XYZ file of N, CA and C in Angstrom:
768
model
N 100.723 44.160 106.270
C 100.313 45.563 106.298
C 98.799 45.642 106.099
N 97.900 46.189 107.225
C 96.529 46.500 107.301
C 96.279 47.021 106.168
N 95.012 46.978 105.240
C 94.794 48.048 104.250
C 94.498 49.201 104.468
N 94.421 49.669 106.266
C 94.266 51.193 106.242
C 95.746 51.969 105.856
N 96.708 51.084 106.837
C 98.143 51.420 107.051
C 98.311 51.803 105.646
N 97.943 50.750 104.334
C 98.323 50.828 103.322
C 98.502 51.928 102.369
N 96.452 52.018 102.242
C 96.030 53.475 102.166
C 97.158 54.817 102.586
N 96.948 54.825 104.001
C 97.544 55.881 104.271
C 98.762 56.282 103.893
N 100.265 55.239 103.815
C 100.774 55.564 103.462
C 101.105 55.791 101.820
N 100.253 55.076 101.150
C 100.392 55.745 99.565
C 99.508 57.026 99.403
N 98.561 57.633 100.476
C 98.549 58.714 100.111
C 99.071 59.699 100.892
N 99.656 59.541 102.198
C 100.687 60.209 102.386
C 102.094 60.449 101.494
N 102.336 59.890 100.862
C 103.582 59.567 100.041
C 103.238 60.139 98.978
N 101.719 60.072 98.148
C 101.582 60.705 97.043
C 101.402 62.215 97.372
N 101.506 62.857 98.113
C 101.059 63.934 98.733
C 102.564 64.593 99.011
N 103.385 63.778 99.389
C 104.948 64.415 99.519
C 105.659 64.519 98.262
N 105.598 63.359 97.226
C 106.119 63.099 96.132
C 105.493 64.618 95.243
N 104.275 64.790 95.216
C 103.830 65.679 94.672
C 103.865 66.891 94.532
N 104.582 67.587 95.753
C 104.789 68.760 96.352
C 106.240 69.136 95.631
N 107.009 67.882 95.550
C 108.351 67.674 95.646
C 108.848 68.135 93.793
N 107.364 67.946 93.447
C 107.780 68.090 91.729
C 107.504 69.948 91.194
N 108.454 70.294 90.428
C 108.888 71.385 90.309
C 108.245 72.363 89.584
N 106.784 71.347 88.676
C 105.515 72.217 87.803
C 104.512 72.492 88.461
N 104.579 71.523 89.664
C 103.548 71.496 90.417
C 103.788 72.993 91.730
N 105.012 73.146 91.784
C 105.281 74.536 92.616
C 105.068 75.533 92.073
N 105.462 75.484 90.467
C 104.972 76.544 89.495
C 103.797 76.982 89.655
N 102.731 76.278 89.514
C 101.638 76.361 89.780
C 100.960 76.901 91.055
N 101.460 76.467 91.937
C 101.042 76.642 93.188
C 101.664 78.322 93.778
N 102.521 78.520 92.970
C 103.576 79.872 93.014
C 102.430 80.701 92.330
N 101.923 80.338 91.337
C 101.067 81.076 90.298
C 99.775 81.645 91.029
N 98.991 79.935 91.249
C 97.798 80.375 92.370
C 98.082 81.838 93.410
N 98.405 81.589 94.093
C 99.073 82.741 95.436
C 99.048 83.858 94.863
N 100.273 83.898 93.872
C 100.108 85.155 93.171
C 99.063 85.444 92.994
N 98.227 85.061 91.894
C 96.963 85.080 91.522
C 95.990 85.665 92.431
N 95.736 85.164 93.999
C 95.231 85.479 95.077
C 95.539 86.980 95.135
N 96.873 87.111 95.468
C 97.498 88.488 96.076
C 97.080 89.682 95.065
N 97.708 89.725 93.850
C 97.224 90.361 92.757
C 96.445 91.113 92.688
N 94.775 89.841 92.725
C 93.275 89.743 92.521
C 93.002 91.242 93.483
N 93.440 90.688 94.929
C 93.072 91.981 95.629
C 93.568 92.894 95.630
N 94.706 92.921 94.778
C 95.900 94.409 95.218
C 94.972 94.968 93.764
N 94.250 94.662 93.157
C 93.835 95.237 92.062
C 92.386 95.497 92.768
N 91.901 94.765 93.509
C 90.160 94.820 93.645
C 90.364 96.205 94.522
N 91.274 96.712 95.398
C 91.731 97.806 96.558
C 91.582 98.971 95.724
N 92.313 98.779 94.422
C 92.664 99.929 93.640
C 91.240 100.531 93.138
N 90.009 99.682 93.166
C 89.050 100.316 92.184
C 88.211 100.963 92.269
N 87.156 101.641 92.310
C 86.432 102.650 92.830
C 85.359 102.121 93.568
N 85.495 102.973 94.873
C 84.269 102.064 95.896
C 83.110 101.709 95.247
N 82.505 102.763 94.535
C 81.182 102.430 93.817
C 81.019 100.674 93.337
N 82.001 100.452 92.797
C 82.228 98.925 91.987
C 82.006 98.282 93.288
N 83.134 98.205 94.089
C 83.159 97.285 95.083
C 82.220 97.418 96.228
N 81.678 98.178 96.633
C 80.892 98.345 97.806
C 80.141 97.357 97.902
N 79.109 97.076 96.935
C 77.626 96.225 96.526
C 78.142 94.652 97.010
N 79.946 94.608 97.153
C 80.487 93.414 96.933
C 81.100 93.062 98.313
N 81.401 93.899 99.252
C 82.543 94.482 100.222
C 82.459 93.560 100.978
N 81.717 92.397 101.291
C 80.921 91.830 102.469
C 81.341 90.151 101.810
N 80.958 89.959 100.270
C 81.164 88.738 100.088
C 82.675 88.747 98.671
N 83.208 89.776 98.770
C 84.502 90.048 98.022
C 84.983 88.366 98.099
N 84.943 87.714 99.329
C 85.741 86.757 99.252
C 85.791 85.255 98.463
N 84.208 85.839 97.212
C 83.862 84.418 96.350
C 84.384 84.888 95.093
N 85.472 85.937 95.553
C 86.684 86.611 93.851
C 87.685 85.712 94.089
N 88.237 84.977 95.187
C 89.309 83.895 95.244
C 89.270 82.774 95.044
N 87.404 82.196 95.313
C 87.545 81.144 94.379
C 86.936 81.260 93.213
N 86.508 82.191 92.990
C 86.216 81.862 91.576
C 87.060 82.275 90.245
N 88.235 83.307 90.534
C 89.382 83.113 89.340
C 89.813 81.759 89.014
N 90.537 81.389 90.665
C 91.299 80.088 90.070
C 90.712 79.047 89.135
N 89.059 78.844 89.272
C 88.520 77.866 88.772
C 88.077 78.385 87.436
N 88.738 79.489 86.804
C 88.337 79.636 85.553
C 89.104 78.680 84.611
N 90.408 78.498 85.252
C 91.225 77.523 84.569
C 92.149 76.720 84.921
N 93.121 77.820 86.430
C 94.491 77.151 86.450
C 94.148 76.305 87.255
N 92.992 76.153 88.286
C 92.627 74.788 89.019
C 92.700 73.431 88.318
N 92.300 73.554 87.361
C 92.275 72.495 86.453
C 93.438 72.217 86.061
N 94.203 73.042 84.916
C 95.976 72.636 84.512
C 96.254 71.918 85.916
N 96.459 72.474 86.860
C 97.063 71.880 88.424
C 96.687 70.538 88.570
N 95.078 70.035 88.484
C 94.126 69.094 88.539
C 95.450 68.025 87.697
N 95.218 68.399 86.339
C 95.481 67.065 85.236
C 97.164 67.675 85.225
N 98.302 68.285 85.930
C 99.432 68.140 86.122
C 99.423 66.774 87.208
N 98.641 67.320 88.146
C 98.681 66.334 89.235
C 98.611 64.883 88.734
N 97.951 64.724 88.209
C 97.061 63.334 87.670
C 97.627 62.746 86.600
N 98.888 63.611 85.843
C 99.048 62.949 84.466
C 100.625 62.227 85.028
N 100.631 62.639 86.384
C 101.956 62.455 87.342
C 101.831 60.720 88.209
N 100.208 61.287 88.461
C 100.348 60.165 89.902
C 100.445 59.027 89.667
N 100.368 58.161 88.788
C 101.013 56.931 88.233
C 102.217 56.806 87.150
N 102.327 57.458 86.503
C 103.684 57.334 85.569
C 104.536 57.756 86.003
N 104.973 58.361 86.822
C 106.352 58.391 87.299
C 106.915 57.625 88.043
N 105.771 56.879 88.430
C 106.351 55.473 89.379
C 107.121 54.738 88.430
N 106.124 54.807 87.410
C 106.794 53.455 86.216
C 108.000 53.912 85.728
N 108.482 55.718 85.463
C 109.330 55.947 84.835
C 110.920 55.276 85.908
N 110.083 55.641 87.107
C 111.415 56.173 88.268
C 111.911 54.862 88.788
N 110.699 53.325 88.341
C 110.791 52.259 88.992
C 110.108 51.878 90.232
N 109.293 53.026 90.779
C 109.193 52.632 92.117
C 108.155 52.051 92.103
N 107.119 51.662 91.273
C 105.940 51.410 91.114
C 106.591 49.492 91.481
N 107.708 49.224 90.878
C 108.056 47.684 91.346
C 108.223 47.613 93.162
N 108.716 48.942 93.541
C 108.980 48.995 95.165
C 107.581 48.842 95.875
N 106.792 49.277 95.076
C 105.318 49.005 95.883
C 104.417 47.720 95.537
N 104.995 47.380 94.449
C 104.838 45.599 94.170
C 105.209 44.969 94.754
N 106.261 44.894 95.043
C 106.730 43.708 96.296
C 106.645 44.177 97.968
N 105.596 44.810 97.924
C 104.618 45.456 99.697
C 103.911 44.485 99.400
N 103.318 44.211 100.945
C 101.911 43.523 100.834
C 100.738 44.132 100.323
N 100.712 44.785 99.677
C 99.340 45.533 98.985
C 99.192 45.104 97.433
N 98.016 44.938 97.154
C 97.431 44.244 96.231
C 97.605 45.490 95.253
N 97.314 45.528 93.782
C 97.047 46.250 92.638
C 96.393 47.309 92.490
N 95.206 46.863 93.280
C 93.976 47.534 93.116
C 94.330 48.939 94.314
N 94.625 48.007 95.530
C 94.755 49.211 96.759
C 95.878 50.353 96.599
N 96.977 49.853 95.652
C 98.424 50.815 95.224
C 97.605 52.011 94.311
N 96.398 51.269 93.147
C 95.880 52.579 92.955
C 95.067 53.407 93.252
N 94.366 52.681 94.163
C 93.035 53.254 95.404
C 93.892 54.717 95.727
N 95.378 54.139 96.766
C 95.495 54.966 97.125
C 96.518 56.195 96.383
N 96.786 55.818 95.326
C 97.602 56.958 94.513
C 96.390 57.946 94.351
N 95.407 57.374 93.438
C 94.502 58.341 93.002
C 93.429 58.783 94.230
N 93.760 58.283 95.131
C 92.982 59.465 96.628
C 94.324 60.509 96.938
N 95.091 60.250 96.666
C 96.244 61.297 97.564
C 96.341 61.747 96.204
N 96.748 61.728 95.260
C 96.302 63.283 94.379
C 95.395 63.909 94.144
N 93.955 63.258 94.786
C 92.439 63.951 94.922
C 92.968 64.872 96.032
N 93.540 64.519 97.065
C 93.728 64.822 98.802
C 94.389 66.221 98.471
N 95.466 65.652 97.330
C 96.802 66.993 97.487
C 95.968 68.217 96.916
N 94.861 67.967 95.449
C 94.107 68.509 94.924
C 93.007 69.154 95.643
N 92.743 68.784 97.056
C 91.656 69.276 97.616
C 92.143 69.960 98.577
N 93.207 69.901 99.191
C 94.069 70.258 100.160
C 94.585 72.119 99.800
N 95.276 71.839 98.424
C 95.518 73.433 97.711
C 94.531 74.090 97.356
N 92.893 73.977 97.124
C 91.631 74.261 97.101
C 91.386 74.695 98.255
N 91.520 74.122 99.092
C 90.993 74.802 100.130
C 92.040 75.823 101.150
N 93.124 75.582 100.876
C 94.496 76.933 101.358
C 93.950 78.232 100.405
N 94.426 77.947 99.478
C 94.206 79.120 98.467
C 92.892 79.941 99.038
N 91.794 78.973 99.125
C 90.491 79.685 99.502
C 90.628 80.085 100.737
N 91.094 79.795 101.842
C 91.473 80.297 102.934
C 92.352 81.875 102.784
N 93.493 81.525 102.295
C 93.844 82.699 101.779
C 93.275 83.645 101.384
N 92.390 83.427 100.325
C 91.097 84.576 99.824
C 90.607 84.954 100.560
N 90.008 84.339 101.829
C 89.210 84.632 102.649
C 89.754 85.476 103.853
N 90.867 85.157 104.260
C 91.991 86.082 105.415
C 92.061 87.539 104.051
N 92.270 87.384 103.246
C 93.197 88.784 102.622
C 91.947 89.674 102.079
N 90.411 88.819 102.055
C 89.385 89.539 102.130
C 88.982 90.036 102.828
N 88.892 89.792 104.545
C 88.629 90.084 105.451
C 89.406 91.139 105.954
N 90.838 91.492 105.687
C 92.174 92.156 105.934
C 91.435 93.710 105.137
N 91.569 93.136 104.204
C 91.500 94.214 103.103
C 90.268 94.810 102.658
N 89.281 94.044 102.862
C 87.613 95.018 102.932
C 86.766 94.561 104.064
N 87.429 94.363 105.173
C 86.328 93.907 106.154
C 85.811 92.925 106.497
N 84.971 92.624 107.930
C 84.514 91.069 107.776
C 83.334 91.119 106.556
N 83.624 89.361 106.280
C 82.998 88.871 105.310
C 81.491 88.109 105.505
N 80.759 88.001 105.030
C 78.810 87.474 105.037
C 79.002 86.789 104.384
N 78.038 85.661 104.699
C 77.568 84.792 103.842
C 78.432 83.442 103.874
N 78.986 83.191 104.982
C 80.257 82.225 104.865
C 79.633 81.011 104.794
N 78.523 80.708 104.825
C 78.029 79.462 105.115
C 78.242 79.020 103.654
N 78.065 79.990 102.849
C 78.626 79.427 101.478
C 79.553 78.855 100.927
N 80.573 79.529 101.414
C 82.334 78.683 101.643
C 82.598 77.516 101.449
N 82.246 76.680 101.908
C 82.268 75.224 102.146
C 81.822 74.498 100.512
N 80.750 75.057 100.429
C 79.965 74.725 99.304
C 81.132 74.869 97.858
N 81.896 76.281 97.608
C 82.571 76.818 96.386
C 83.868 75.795 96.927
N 84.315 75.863 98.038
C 85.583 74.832 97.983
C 85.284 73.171 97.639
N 84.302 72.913 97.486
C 83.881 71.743 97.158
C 83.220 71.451 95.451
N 82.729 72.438 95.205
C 82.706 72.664 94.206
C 83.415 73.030 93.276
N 84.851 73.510 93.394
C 85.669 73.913 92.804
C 86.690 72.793 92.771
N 86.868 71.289 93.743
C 87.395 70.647 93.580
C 86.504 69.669 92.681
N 85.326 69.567 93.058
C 84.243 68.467 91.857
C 84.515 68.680 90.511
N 84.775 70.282 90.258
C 84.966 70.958 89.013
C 85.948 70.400 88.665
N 87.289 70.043 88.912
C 88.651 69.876 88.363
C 88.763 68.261 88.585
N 87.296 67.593 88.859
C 87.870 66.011 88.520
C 88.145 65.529 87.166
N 87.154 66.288 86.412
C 87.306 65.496 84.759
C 88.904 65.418 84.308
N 89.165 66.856 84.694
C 90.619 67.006 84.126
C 91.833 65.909 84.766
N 91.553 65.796 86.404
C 92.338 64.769 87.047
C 92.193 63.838 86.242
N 91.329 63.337 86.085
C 90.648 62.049 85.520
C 91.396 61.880 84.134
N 91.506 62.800 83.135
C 91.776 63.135 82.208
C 93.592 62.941 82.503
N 94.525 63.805 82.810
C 95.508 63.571 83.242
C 96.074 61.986 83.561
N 95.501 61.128 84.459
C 95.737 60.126 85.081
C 95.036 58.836 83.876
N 94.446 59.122 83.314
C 94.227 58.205 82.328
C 95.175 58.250 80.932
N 95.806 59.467 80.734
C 97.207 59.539 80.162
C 98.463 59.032 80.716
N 98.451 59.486 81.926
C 99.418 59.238 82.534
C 99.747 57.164 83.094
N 98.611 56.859 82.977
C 98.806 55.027 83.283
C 98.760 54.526 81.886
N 98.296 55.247 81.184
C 98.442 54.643 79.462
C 99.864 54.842 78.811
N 100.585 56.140 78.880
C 101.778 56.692 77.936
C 102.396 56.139 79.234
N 102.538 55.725 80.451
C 103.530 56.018 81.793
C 104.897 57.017 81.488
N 104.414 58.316 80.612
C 105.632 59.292 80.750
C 104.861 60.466 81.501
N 105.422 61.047 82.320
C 104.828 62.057 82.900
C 104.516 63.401 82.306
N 105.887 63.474 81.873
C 105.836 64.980 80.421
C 104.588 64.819 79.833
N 105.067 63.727 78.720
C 104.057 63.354 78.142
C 102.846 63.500 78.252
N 102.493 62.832 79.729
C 100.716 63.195 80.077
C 100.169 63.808 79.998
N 101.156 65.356 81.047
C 101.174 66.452 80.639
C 100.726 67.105 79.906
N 101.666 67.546 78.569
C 101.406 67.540 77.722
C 100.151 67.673 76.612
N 99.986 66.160 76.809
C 98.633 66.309 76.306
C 97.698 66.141 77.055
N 97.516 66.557 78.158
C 96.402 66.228 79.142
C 96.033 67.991 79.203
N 97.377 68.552 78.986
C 96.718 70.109 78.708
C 96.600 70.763 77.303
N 97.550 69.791 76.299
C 96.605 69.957 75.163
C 95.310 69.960 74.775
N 94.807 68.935 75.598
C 93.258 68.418 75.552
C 92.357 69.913 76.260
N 93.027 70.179 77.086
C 91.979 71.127 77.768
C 92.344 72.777 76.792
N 93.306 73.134 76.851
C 93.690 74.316 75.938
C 93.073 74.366 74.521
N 92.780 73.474 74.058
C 92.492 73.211 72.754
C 90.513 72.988 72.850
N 89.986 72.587 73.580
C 88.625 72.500 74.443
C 88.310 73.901 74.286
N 89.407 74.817 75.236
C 88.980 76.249 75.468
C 88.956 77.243 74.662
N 90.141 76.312 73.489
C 89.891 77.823 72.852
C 88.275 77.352 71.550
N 88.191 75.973 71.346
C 86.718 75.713 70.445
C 85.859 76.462 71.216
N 85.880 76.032 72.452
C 84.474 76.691 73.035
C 84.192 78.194 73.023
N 85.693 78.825 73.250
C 85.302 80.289 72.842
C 85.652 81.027 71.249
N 85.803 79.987 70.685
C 85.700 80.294 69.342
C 83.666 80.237 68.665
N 83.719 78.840 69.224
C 82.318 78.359 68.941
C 80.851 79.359 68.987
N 81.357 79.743 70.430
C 80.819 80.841 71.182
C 80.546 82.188 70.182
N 81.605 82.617 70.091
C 81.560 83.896 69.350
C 80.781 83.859 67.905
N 81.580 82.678 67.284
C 80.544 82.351 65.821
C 79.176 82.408 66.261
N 78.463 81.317 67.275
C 76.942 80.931 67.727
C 76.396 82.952 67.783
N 77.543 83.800 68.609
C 76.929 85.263 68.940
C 76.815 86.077 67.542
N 77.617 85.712 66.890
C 77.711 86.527 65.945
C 76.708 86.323 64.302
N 76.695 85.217 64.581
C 75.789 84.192 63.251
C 74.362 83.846 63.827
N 74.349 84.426 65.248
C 73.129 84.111 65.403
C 72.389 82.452 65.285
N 73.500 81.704 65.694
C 73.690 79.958 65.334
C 73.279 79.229 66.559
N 72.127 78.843 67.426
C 72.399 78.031 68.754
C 72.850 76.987 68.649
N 72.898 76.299 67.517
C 73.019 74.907 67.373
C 74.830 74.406 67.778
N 75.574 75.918 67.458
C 77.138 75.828 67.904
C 77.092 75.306 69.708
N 76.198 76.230 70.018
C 76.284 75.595 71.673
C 75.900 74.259 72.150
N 74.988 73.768 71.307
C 74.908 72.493 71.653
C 76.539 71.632 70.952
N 76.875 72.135 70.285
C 78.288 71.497 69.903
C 79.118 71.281 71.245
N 79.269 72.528 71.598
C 80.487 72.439 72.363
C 80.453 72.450 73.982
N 79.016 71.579 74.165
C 78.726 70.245 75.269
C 79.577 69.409 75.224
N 79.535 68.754 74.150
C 80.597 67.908 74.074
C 81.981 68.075 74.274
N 82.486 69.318 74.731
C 84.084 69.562 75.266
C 83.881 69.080 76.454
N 84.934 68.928 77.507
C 85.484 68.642 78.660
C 85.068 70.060 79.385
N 85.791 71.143 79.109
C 85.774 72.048 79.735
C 83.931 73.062 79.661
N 83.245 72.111 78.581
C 81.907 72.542 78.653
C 81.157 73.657 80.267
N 80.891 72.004 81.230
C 80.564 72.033 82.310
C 81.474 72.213 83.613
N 83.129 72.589 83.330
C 83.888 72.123 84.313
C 84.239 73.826 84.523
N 84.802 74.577 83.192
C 85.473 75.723 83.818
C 84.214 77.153 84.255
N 82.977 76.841 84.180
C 82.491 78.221 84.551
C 81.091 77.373 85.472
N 81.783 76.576 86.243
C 80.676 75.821 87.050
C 80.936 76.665 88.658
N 81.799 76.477 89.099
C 82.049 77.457 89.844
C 81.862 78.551 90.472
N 81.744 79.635 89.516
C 81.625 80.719 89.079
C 79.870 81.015 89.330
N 79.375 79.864 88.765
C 78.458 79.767 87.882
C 77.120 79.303 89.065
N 77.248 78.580 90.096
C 77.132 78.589 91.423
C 76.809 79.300 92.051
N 78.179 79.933 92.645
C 78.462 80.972 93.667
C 77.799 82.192 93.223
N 77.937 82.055 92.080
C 77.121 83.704 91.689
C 75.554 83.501 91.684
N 75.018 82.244 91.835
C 73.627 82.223 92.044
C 73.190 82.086 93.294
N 74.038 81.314 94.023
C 73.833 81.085 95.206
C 73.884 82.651 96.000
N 74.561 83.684 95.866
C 75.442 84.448 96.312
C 73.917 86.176 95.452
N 73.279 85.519 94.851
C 72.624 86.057 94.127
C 73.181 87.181 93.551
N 74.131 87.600 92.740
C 74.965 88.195 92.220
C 74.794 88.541 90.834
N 74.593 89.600 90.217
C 73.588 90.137 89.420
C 74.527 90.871 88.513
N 75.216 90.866 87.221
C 75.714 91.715 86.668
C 75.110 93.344 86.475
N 73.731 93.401 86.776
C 73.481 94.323 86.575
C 73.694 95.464 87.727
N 74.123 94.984 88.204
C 74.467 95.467 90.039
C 75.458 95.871 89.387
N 76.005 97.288 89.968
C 77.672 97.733 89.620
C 78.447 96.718 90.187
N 79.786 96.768 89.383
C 80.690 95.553 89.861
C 80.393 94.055 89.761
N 79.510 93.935 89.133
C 79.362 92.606 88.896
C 79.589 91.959 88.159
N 80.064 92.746 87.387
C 80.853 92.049 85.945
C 82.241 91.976 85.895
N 82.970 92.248 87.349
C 84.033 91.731 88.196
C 83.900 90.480 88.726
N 83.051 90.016 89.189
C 82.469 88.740 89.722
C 82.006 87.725 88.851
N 81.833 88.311 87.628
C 80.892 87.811 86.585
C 81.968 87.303 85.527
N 82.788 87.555 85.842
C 84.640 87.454 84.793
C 84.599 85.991 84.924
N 84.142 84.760 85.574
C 84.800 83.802 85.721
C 83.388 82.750 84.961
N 82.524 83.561 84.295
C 81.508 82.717 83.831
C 81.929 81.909 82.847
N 81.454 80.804 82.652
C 82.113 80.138 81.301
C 81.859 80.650 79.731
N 82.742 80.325 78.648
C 82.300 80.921 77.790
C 80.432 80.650 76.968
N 79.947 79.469 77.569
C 78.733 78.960 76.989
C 77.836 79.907 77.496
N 78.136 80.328 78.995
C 76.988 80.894 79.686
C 76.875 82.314 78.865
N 78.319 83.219 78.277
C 78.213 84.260 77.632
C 77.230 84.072 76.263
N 77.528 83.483 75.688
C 76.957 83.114 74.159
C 75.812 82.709 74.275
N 75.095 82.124 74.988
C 73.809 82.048 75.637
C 72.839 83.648 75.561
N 73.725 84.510 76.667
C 73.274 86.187 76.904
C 73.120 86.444 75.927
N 74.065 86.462 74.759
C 74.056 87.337 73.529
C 73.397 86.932 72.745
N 73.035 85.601 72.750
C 71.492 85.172 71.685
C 70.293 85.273 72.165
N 69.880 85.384 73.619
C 68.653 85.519 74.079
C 68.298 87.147 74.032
């Protein structure tokens, strides 16, 4: 077996296997929603808000998801793509292939990057059809490319995070588990941290809580697109757009 053949089919396979698991639909059930929602609420609100926005409405679809659930999805994916082989056995079925060690995990951990980049960029598609539907064509698309790429760069730590549980414990729950303990527990220091640093008048809390995971990962996004996109809270409605900033970037505002 060629090592492309190889490749391909462990990440074709990790890509079916993945779909096939029942937290991972949860999720993906959630996203959508999430999408649909976003706009059945953005329709409802007073033109004034939305007008300033009407044209690039469509950087509200990626930038919810990446406030958080991109990530849970990220390190579900990842706390999966090797331990369940070990749980289920099959990880011996791909031992006795002609493929070496190294290439079985080459290609696990590209096809849960793939599956991970693959629902990044539907979802955002989605945003982008139900933006266009629902307030008109959209400007500025050249940007697009950029937030779907960025929003998958954003959710590597957590993959990373996930999948380094997941080949250590080889239980999948497990990885789980604490692969979103790790991040839930990240989010809520940082917006705990946050509020003390606003309220105590403390900067030195923000340099603390660099050191989380979710520091640089959950309001990078956001955090981007709204510059790139030059997007101004002080503009009406922008603090609709402005919802997905991370908590550091807030606690920052309130001490300067």
């Amino acid at each position: 077996m060629s090592a492309i053949r190889s490749y391909a089919s462990l990440i074709d396979y990790e890509i079916r296997k993945s779909l096939a698991r029942k937290r991972i639909l949860i999720l993906l059930a959630l996203t959508f929603l999430l999408e649909v929602g976003l706009y059945l609420v953005l329709t409802r609100l007073p033109t004034l808000l939305i007008d300033p926005f009407a044209g690039i409405i469509w950087s509200v679809g990626i930038i919810a998801p990446s406030a958080g659930l991109v990530h849970v999805l990220a390190l579900t994916i990842g706390s999966a793509t090797t331990a369940e082989e070990y749980e289920t056995g099959t990880a011996d079925y791909w031992f006795t292939r002609p493929i070496s060690r190294i290439q079985y995990f080459i290609g696990k951990v590209v096809g849960g990057l793939a599956l991970l980049s693959i629902i990044v960029l539907t979802y955002s598609v989605v945003s982008l059809a139900i933006a266009w539907f629902a307030f008109g064509p959209q400007s500025r698309l050249e940007v697009f490319p950029a937030g779907v790429f960025v929003s998958v760069f954003s959710a590597l730590p957590f993959y990373t995070i996930g999948l380094a549980f997941g080949e250590v414990l080889r239980r999948s729950m497990i990885s789980t588990i604490l692969s979103g303990t790790v991040f839930f527990s990240s989010t809520l220091i940082e917006t705990y941290a946050n509020i003390a640093a606003a309220i105590g008048n403390d900067p030195s809390l923000l340099t603390v809580v660099r050191y989380l995971p979710t520091w640089a990962t959950v309001g990078t996004t956001s955090t981007i697109l709204l510059e790139t996109l030059d997007i101004s809270i002080g503009v009406p409605g922008g603090v609709f757009l402005l919802s997905g900033v991370g908590a550091e970037n807030l606690g920052q505002a309130f001490l300067s």
